[in-house]
Amino acid sequence: KALSDYPMGSSCPSFHIVEGNAGWRVYRPVIQQESCVKCHRCYLVCPDAAIHKTESGIFEVDYLFCKGCGLCAYECKPKAILMEKEEKV
């Protein structure tokens, strides 16, 4: 199958299970948009469905649901996703 055969975006909104679950995250992924080649790999591997493609075509992380596992950064071939230390407020 081609990537275009798969639906874009989550099959249901992220908040369908809980209202948020990322309060214990230590590191968070930050997408460097200028380096992103829009391969969709981060979107496909995110176990929390926390990465979404916007209408303007850029990928964003929903930090209310991201647990900071780092799979997206690990799988990003151009290294456009950096894991940065979470700052607690």
PDB file of C-alpha atoms in Angstrom:
ATOM      1  CA  LYS A   1       0.000   0.000   0.000  1.00  0.00           C
ATOM      2  CA  ALA A   2       1.032   3.585  -0.575  1.00  0.00           C
ATOM      3  CA  LEU A   3       0.992   6.211   2.175  1.00  0.00           C
ATOM      4  CA  SER A   4      -1.897   7.902   0.394  1.00  0.00           C
ATOM      5  CA  ASP A   5      -4.010   4.769   1.046  1.00  0.00           C
ATOM      6  CA  TYR A   6      -4.000   5.499   4.789  1.00  0.00           C
ATOM      7  CA  PRO A   7      -6.245   8.130   6.406  1.00  0.00           C
ATOM      8  CA  MET A   8      -4.521  11.344   7.451  1.00  0.00           C
ATOM      9  CA  GLY A   9      -4.852  12.355  11.071  1.00  0.00           C
ATOM     10  CA  SER A  10      -6.123  10.343  13.981  1.00  0.00           C
ATOM     11  CA  SER A  11      -9.125   8.117  13.457  1.00  0.00           C
ATOM     12  CA  CYS A  12     -10.710   9.884  16.425  1.00  0.00           C
ATOM     13  CA  PRO A  13      -9.754  12.925  18.509  1.00  0.00           C
ATOM     14  CA  SER A  14      -6.921  12.354  20.989  1.00  0.00           C
ATOM     15  CA  PHE A  15      -9.148  13.266  23.918  1.00  0.00           C
ATOM     16  CA  HIS A  16     -11.569  10.386  23.367  1.00  0.00           C
ATOM     17  CA  ILE A  17      -9.992   8.328  26.177  1.00  0.00           C
ATOM     18  CA  VAL A  18      -8.790  10.886  28.722  1.00  0.00           C
ATOM     19  CA  GLU A  19      -8.530  14.615  29.054  1.00  0.00           C
ATOM     20  CA  GLY A  20      -4.731  14.541  29.225  1.00  0.00           C
ATOM     21  CA  ASN A  21      -2.068  12.206  30.498  1.00  0.00           C
ATOM     22  CA  ALA A  22       1.363  13.730  30.028  1.00  0.00           C
ATOM     23  CA  GLY A  23       2.020  15.287  33.437  1.00  0.00           C
ATOM     24  CA  TRP A  24       4.929  12.959  34.190  1.00  0.00           C
ATOM     25  CA  ARG A  25       6.861  13.575  30.947  1.00  0.00           C
ATOM     26  CA  VAL A  26      10.594  14.343  31.448  1.00  0.00           C
ATOM     27  CA  TYR A  27      11.510  15.072  27.810  1.00  0.00           C
ATOM     28  CA  ARG A  28       9.294  16.395  25.050  1.00  0.00           C
ATOM     29  CA  PRO A  29       9.706  16.232  21.282  1.00  0.00           C
ATOM     30  CA  VAL A  30      10.162  19.510  19.434  1.00  0.00           C
ATOM     31  CA  ILE A  31       9.744  19.387  15.658  1.00  0.00           C
ATOM     32  CA  GLN A  32      12.217  21.527  13.748  1.00  0.00           C
ATOM     33  CA  GLN A  33       9.888  22.503  10.906  1.00  0.00           C
ATOM     34  CA  GLU A  34      12.716  23.724   8.658  1.00  0.00           C
ATOM     35  CA  SER A  35      14.288  20.236   8.731  1.00  0.00           C
ATOM     36  CA  CYS A  36      11.061  18.220   8.471  1.00  0.00           C
ATOM     37  CA  VAL A  37      10.630  16.441   5.119  1.00  0.00           C
ATOM     38  CA  LYS A  38       7.001  15.506   5.914  1.00  0.00           C
ATOM     39  CA  CYS A  39       7.559  11.776   5.549  1.00  0.00           C
ATOM     40  CA  HIS A  40       4.812  11.031   8.143  1.00  0.00           C
ATOM     41  CA  ARG A  41       7.070   8.586   9.975  1.00  0.00           C
ATOM     42  CA  CYS A  42       6.644  10.352  13.347  1.00  0.00           C
ATOM     43  CA  TYR A  43       2.878  10.377  12.903  1.00  0.00           C
ATOM     44  CA  LEU A  44       2.836   6.652  12.106  1.00  0.00           C
ATOM     45  CA  VAL A  45       5.008   5.519  15.034  1.00  0.00           C
ATOM     46  CA  CYS A  46       3.546   7.693  17.814  1.00  0.00           C
ATOM     47  CA  PRO A  47       1.863   5.273  20.258  1.00  0.00           C
ATOM     48  CA  ASP A  48      -0.225   8.085  21.754  1.00  0.00           C
ATOM     49  CA  ALA A  49      -1.518   9.578  18.482  1.00  0.00           C
ATOM     50  CA  ALA A  50      -0.102  12.881  19.727  1.00  0.00           C
ATOM     51  CA  ILE A  51       1.323  14.036  16.389  1.00  0.00           C
ATOM     52  CA  HIS A  52      -1.028  15.665  13.937  1.00  0.00           C
ATOM     53  CA  LYS A  53      -0.708  17.243  10.508  1.00  0.00           C
ATOM     54  CA  THR A  54      -2.292  20.687  10.342  1.00  0.00           C
ATOM     55  CA  GLU A  55      -4.278  22.069   7.430  1.00  0.00           C
ATOM     56  CA  SER A  56      -1.189  24.045   6.426  1.00  0.00           C
ATOM     57  CA  GLY A  57       0.761  20.779   6.112  1.00  0.00           C
ATOM     58  CA  ILE A  58       3.041  21.017   9.133  1.00  0.00           C
ATOM     59  CA  PHE A  59       3.252  18.449  11.904  1.00  0.00           C
ATOM     60  CA  GLU A  60       2.502  19.445  15.498  1.00  0.00           C
ATOM     61  CA  VAL A  61       2.752  17.611  18.800  1.00  0.00           C
ATOM     62  CA  ASP A  62      -0.245  17.616  21.135  1.00  0.00           C
ATOM     63  CA  TYR A  63       1.606  17.942  24.442  1.00  0.00           C
ATOM     64  CA  LEU A  64      -1.508  17.099  26.454  1.00  0.00           C
ATOM     65  CA  PHE A  65      -1.190  13.524  25.193  1.00  0.00           C
ATOM     66  CA  CYS A  66       2.513  13.116  24.411  1.00  0.00           C
ATOM     67  CA  LYS A  67       4.269  11.033  27.059  1.00  0.00           C
ATOM     68  CA  GLY A  68       7.756  11.862  25.799  1.00  0.00           C
ATOM     69  CA  CYS A  69       8.731   8.316  24.849  1.00  0.00           C
ATOM     70  CA  GLY A  70      11.017   9.564  22.062  1.00  0.00           C
ATOM     71  CA  LEU A  71       9.936   7.082  19.373  1.00  0.00           C
ATOM     72  CA  CYS A  72       9.218   9.938  16.964  1.00  0.00           C
ATOM     73  CA  ALA A  73      12.697  11.419  17.432  1.00  0.00           C
ATOM     74  CA  TYR A  74      14.338   7.991  17.161  1.00  0.00           C
ATOM     75  CA  GLU A  75      12.544   7.188  13.896  1.00  0.00           C
ATOM     76  CA  CYS A  76      13.027  10.645  12.328  1.00  0.00           C
ATOM     77  CA  LYS A  77      15.648  10.072   9.614  1.00  0.00           C
ATOM     78  CA  PRO A  78      16.508  13.761   8.984  1.00  0.00           C
ATOM     79  CA  LYS A  79      16.705  14.277  12.792  1.00  0.00           C
ATOM     80  CA  ALA A  80      14.062  17.024  12.636  1.00  0.00           C
ATOM     81  CA  ILE A  81      12.699  16.086  16.073  1.00  0.00           C
ATOM     82  CA  LEU A  82      14.731  16.978  19.134  1.00  0.00           C
ATOM     83  CA  MET A  83      13.964  15.717  22.629  1.00  0.00           C
ATOM     84  CA  GLU A  84      14.183  18.670  25.004  1.00  0.00           C
ATOM     85  CA  LYS A  85      14.072  18.602  28.790  1.00  0.00           C
ATOM     86  CA  GLU A  86      10.570  19.397  30.026  1.00  0.00           C
ATOM     87  CA  GLU A  87      10.395  22.547  32.094  1.00  0.00           C
ATOM     88  CA  LYS A  88       8.027  22.208  35.035  1.00  0.00           C
ATOM     89  CA  VAL A  89       6.127  25.336  35.917  1.00  0.00           C
TER      90      VAL A  89
END
